[in-house]
Tab-separated table of C-alpha atoms and ligand atoms in Angstrom:
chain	number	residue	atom	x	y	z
A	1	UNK	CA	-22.706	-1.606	6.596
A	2	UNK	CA	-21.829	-2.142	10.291
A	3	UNK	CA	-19.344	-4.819	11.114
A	4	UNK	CA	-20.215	-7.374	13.790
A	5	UNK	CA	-18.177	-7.335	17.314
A	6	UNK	CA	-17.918	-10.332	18.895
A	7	UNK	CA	-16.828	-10.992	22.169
A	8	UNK	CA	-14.513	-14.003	22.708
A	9	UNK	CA	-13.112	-14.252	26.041
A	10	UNK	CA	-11.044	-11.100	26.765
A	11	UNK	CA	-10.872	-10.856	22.981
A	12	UNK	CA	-12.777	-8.536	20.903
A	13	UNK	CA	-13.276	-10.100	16.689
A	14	UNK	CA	-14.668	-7.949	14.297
A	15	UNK	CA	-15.437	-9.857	11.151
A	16	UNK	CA	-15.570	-7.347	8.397
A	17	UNK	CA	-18.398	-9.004	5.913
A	18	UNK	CA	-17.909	-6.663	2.989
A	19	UNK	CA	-16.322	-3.582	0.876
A	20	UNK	CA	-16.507	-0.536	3.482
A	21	UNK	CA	-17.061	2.916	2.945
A	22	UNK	CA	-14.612	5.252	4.569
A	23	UNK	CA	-16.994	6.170	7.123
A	24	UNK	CA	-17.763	2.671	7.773
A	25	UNK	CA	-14.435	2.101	8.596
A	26	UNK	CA	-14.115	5.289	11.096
A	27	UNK	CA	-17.388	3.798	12.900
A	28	UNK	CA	-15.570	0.160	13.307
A	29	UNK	CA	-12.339	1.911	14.558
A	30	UNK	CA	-14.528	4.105	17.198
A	31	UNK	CA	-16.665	1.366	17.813
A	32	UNK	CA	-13.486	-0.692	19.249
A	33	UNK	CA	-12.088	1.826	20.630
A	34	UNK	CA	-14.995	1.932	22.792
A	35	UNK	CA	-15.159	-1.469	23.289
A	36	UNK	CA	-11.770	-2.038	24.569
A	37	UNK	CA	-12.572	-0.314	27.324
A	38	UNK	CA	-16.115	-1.008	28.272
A	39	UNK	CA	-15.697	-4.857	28.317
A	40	UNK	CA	-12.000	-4.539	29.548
A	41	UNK	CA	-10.243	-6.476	26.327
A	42	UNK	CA	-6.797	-7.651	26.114
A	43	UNK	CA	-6.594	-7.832	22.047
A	44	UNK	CA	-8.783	-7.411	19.022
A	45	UNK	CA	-8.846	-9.224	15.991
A	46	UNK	CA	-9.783	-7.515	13.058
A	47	UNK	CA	-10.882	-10.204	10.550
A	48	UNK	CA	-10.445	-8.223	6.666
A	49	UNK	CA	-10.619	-11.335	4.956
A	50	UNK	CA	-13.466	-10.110	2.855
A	51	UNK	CA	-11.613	-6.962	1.671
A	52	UNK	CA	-10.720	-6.824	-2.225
A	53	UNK	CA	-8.850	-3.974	-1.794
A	54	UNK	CA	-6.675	-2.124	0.995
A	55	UNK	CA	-6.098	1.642	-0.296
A	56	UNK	CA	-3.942	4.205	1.766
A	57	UNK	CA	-7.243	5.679	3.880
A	58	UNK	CA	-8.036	1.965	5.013
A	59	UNK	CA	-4.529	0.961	5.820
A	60	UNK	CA	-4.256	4.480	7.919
A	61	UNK	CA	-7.525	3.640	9.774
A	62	UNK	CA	-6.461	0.549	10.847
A	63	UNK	CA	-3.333	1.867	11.957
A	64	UNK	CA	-4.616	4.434	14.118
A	65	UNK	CA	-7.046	1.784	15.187
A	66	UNK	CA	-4.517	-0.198	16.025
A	67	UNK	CA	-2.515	2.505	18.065
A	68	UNK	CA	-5.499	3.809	19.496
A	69	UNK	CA	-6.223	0.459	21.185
A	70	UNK	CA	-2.620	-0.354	22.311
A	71	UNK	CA	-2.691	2.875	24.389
A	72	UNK	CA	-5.835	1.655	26.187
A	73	UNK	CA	-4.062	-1.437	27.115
A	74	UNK	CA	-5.191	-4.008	24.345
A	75	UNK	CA	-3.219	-5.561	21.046
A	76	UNK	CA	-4.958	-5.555	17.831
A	77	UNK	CA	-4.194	-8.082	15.169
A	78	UNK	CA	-5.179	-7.504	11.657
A	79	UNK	CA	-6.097	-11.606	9.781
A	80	UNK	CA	-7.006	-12.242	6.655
A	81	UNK	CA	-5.161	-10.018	4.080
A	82	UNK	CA	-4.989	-11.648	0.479
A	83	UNK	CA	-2.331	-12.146	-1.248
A	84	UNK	CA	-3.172	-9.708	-4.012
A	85	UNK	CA	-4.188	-7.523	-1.618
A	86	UNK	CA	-0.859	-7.690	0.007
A	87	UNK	CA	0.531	-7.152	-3.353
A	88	UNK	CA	-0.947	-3.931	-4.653
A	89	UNK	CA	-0.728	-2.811	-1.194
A	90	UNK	CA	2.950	-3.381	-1.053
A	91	UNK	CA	3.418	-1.496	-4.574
A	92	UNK	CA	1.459	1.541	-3.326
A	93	UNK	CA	3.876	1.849	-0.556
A	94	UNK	CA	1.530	1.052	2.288
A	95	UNK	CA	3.187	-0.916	5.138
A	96	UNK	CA	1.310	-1.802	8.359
A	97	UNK	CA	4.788	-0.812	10.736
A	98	UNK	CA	3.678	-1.456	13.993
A	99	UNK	CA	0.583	-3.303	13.280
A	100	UNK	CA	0.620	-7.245	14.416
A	101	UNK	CA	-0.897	-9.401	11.601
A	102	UNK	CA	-1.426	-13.155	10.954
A	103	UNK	CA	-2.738	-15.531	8.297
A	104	UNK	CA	-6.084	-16.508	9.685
A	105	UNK	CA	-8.316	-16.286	12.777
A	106	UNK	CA	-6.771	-18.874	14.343
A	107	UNK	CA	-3.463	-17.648	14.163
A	108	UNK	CA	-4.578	-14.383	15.140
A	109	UNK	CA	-5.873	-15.742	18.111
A	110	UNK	CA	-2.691	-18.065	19.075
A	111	UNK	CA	-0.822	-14.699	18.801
A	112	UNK	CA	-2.959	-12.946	21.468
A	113	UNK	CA	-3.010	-15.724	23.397
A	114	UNK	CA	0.935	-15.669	23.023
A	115	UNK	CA	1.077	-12.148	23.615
A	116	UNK	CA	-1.208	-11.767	26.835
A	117	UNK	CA	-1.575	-13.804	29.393
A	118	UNK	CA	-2.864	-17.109	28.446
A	119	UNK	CA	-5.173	-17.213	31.963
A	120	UNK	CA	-6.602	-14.474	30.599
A	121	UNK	CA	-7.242	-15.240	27.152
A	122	UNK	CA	-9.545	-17.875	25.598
A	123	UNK	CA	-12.786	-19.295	27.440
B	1	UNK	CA	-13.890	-3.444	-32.219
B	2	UNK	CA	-16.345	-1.964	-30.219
B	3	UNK	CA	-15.452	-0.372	-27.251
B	4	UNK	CA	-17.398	0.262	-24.316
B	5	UNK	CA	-16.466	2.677	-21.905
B	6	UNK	CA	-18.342	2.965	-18.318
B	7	UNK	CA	-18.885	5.962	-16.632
B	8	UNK	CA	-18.943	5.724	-12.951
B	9	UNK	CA	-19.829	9.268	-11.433
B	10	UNK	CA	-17.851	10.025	-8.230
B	11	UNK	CA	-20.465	12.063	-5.625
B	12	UNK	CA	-19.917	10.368	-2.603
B	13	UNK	CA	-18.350	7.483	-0.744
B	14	UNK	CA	-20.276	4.668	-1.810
B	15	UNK	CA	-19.151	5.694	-5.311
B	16	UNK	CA	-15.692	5.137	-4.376
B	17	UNK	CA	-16.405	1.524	-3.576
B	18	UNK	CA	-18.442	1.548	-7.339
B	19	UNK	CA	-15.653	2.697	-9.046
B	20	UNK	CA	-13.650	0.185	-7.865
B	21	UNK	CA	-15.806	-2.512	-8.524
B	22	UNK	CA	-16.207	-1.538	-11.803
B	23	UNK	CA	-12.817	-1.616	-12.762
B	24	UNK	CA	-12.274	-4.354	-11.422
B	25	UNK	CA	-15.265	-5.905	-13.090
B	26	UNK	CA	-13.976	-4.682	-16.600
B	27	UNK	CA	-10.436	-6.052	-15.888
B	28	UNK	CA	-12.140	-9.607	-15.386
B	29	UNK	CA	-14.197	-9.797	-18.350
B	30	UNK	CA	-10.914	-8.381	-20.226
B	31	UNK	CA	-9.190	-11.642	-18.888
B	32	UNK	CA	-6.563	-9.434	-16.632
B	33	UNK	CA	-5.254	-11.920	-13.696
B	34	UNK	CA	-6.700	-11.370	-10.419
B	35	UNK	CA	-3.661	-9.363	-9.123
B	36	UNK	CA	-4.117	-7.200	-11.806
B	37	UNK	CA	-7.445	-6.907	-11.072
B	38	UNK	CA	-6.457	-6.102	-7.558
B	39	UNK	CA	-4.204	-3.366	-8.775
B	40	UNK	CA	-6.306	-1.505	-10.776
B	41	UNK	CA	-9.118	-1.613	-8.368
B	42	UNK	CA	-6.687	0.027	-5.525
B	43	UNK	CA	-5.091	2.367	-8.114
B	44	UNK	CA	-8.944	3.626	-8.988
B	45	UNK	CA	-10.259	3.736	-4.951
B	46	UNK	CA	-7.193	5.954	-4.752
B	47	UNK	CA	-7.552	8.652	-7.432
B	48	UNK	CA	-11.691	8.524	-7.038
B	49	UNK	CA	-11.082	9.183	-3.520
B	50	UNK	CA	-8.963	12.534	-4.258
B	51	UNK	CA	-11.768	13.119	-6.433
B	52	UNK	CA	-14.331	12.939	-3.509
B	53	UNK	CA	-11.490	15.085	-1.098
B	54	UNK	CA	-9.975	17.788	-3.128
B	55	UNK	CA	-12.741	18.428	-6.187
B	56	UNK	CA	-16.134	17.329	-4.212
B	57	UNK	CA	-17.567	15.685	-7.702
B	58	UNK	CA	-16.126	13.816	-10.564
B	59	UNK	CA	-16.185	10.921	-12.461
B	60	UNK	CA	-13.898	8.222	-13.330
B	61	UNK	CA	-14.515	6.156	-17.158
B	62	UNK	CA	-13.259	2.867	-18.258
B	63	UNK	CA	-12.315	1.587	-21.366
B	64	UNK	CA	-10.565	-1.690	-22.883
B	65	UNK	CA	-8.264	-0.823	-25.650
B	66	UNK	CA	-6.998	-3.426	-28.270
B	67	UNK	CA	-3.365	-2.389	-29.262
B	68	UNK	CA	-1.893	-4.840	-32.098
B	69	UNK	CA	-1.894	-7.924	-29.749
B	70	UNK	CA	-1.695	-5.702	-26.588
B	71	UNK	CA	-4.867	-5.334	-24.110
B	72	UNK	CA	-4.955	-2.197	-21.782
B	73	UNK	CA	-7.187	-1.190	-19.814
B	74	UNK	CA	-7.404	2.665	-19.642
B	75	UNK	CA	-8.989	4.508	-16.606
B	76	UNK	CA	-9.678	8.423	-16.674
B	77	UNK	CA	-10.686	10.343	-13.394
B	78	UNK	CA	-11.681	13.780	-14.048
B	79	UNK	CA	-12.467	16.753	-12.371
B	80	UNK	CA	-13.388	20.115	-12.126
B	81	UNK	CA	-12.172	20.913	-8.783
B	82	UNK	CA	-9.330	22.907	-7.489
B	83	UNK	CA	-6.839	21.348	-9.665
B	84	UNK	CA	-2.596	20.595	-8.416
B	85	UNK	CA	-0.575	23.956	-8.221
B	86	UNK	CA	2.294	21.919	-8.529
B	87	UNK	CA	2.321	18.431	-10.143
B	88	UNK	CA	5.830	16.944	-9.501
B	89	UNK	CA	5.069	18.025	-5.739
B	90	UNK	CA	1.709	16.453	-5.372
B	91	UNK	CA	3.407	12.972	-7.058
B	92	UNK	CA	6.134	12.833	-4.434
B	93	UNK	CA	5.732	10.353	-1.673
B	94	UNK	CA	4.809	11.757	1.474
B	95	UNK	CA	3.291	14.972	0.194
B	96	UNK	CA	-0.173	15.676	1.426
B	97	UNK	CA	-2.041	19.074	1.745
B	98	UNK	CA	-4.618	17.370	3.539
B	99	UNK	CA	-2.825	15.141	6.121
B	100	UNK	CA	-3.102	11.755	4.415
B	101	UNK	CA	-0.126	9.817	3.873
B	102	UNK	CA	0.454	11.578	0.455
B	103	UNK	CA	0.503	7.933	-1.010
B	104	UNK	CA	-2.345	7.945	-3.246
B	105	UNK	CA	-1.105	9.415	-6.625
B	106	UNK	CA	2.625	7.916	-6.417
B	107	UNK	CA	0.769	4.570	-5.584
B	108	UNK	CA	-1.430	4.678	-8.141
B	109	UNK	CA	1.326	5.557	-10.208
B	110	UNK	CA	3.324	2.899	-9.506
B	111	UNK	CA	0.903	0.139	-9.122
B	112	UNK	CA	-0.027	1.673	-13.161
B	113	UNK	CA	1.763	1.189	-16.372
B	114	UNK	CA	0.861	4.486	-17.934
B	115	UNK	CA	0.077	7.536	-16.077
B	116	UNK	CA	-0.370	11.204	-16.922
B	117	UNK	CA	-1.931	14.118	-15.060
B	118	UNK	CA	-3.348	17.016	-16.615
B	119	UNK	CA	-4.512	19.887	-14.792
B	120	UNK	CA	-5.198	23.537	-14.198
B	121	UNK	CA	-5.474	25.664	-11.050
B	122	UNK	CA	-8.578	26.765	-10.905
B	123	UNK	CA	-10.189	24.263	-13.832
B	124	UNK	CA	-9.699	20.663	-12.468
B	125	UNK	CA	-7.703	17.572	-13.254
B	126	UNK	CA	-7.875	14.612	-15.283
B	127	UNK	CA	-5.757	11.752	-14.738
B	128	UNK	CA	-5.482	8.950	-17.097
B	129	UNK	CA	-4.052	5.551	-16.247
B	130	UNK	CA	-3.408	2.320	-18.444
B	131	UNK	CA	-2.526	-1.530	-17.145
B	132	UNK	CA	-1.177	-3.646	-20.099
B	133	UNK	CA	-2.780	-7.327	-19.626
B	134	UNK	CA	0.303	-9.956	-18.777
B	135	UNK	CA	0.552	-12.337	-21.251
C	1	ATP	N1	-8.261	15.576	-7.989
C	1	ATP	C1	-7.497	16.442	-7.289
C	1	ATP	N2	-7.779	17.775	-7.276
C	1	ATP	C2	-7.022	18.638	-6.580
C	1	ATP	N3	-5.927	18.299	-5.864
C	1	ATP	C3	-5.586	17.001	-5.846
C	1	ATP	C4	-6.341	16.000	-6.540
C	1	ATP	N4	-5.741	14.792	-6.327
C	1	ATP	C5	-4.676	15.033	-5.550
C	1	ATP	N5	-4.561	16.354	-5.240
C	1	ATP	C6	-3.493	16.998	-4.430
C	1	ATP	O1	-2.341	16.170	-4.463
C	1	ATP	C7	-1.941	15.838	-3.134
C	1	ATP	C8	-1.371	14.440	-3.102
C	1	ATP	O2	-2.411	13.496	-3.341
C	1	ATP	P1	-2.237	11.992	-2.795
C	1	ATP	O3	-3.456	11.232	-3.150
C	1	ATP	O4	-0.925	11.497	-3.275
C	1	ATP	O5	-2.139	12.170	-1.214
C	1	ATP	P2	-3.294	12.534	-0.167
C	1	ATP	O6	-4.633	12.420	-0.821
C	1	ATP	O7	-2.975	13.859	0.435
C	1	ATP	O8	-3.119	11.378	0.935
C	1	ATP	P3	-3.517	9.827	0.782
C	1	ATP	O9	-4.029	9.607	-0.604
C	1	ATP	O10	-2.250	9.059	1.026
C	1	ATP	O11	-4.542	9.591	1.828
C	1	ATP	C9	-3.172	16.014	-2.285
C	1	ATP	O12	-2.851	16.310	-0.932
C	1	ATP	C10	-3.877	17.191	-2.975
C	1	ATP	O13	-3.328	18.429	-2.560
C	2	MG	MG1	-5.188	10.711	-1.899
């Protein structure tokens, strides 16, 4: 299941569709990680809205995703998590430390846009 | 009444993402809320994964238990792997022998009503779990 990566701007969105394997989830974080620097992006979004569940190997990739990226120059910003996701994840101890997140897409984007230089940001 | 009980062998990855679903399909049809739902389905994609990492095969079963006017739902995820040297260890938070966050079986713990862990070095492990439906 690959995810889409859609290039916004100086933005990268990845819109996951569906459940993802664990290797699925390595390929998206390598595939940004690439991306980042090929088309020169200031922030990712990573869109999870889809995702019925966020278990400790997803929440880890992400984070490293999300480190990985900052040290290449560009803020990642993880939209979309339900609120029962948010829940279980909270009770399995999982915290995103570190990670940006926001409600939706468009908040997501208003936070890159906040973050980075708005000249640089949005079409 | 009939139970059912599903079987959901645990080979590879994609059968991480079954077991889940089942369970989480079960719960539904059991009339547990969606955030229980949710729970159960990360509790199971946590202790199928170990499954998949420490013990290569396994398989995780389902089953809906009627309890007086009490509904559970009762999840076992067994193995014949390597099995835990040292239980209380492998439950604390933090502890990982393959460097994960160690979160998976106090999570699933916690996120559980019931939880128990049998085990043997050298035989394998079987973890049973139960969620009580809310009222
Ligand atoms: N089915 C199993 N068979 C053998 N050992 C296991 C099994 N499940 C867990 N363990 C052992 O218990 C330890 C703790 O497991 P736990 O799931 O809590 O953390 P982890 O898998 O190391 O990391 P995380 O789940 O946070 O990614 C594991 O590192 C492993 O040594
Ligand atoms: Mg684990």
């Amino acid at each position: 299941m690959q995810v889409p990566i859609l290039k916004q701007g100086s933005y990268l969105i990845a819109s996951i569709q569906s459940s993802l394997t664990d290797s699925d989830l390595c390929q998206l974080r390598d595939a940004l990680v690439g991306q980042v620097g090929r088309f020169r992006a200031r922030g990712v979004i990573i869109d999870v809205t889809p995702l019925d569940v966020m278990d400790s190997f997803a929440v880890r990739t992400l984070r490293d995703l999300a480190h990985m990226t900052r040290l290449r120059g560009s803020e990642t910003v993880i939209v979309g998590i339900q609120p029962e996701v948010a829940f279980a994840m909270v009770q399995l101890g999982l915290t995103l430390r570190g990670i940006s997140t926001a409600l939706d897409l468009e908040e997501g984007l208003a936070f890159l846009d906040s973050r980075t230089d708005e000249a640089h940001g949005r079409d | 009444m009939a139970e059912t009980e599903i079987l959901v062998p645990i080979d590879s990855e994609v059968d991480i993402i079954s077991a889940r679903r089942h369970g989480r399909d079960l719960a539904r049809s059991a009339g547990f809320s969606l955030g229980d739902q949710t729970v159960i389905a990360t509790a199971v994609s946590e202790i199928a994964r170990n499954i998949l990492m420490y013990a290569k095969r396994g398989e995780v079963r389902f089953r809906v238990v009627n309890d007086g006017d009490r509904c559970g739902l009762i999840v076992v995820a067994a193995d014949r792997g390597p099995g835990i040297a040292d239980v209380d260890l492998a439950l604390q938070e933090g502890h990982s022998t393959a460097g994960g966050l160690g979160l998976g079986l106090p999570g699933a713990r916690r996120l559980m009503d019931d939880f128990e862990i049998v085990t043997a070095v050298g035989e394998g492990t079987a973890i049973t779990m139960r969620k009580w439906r809310g009222k």
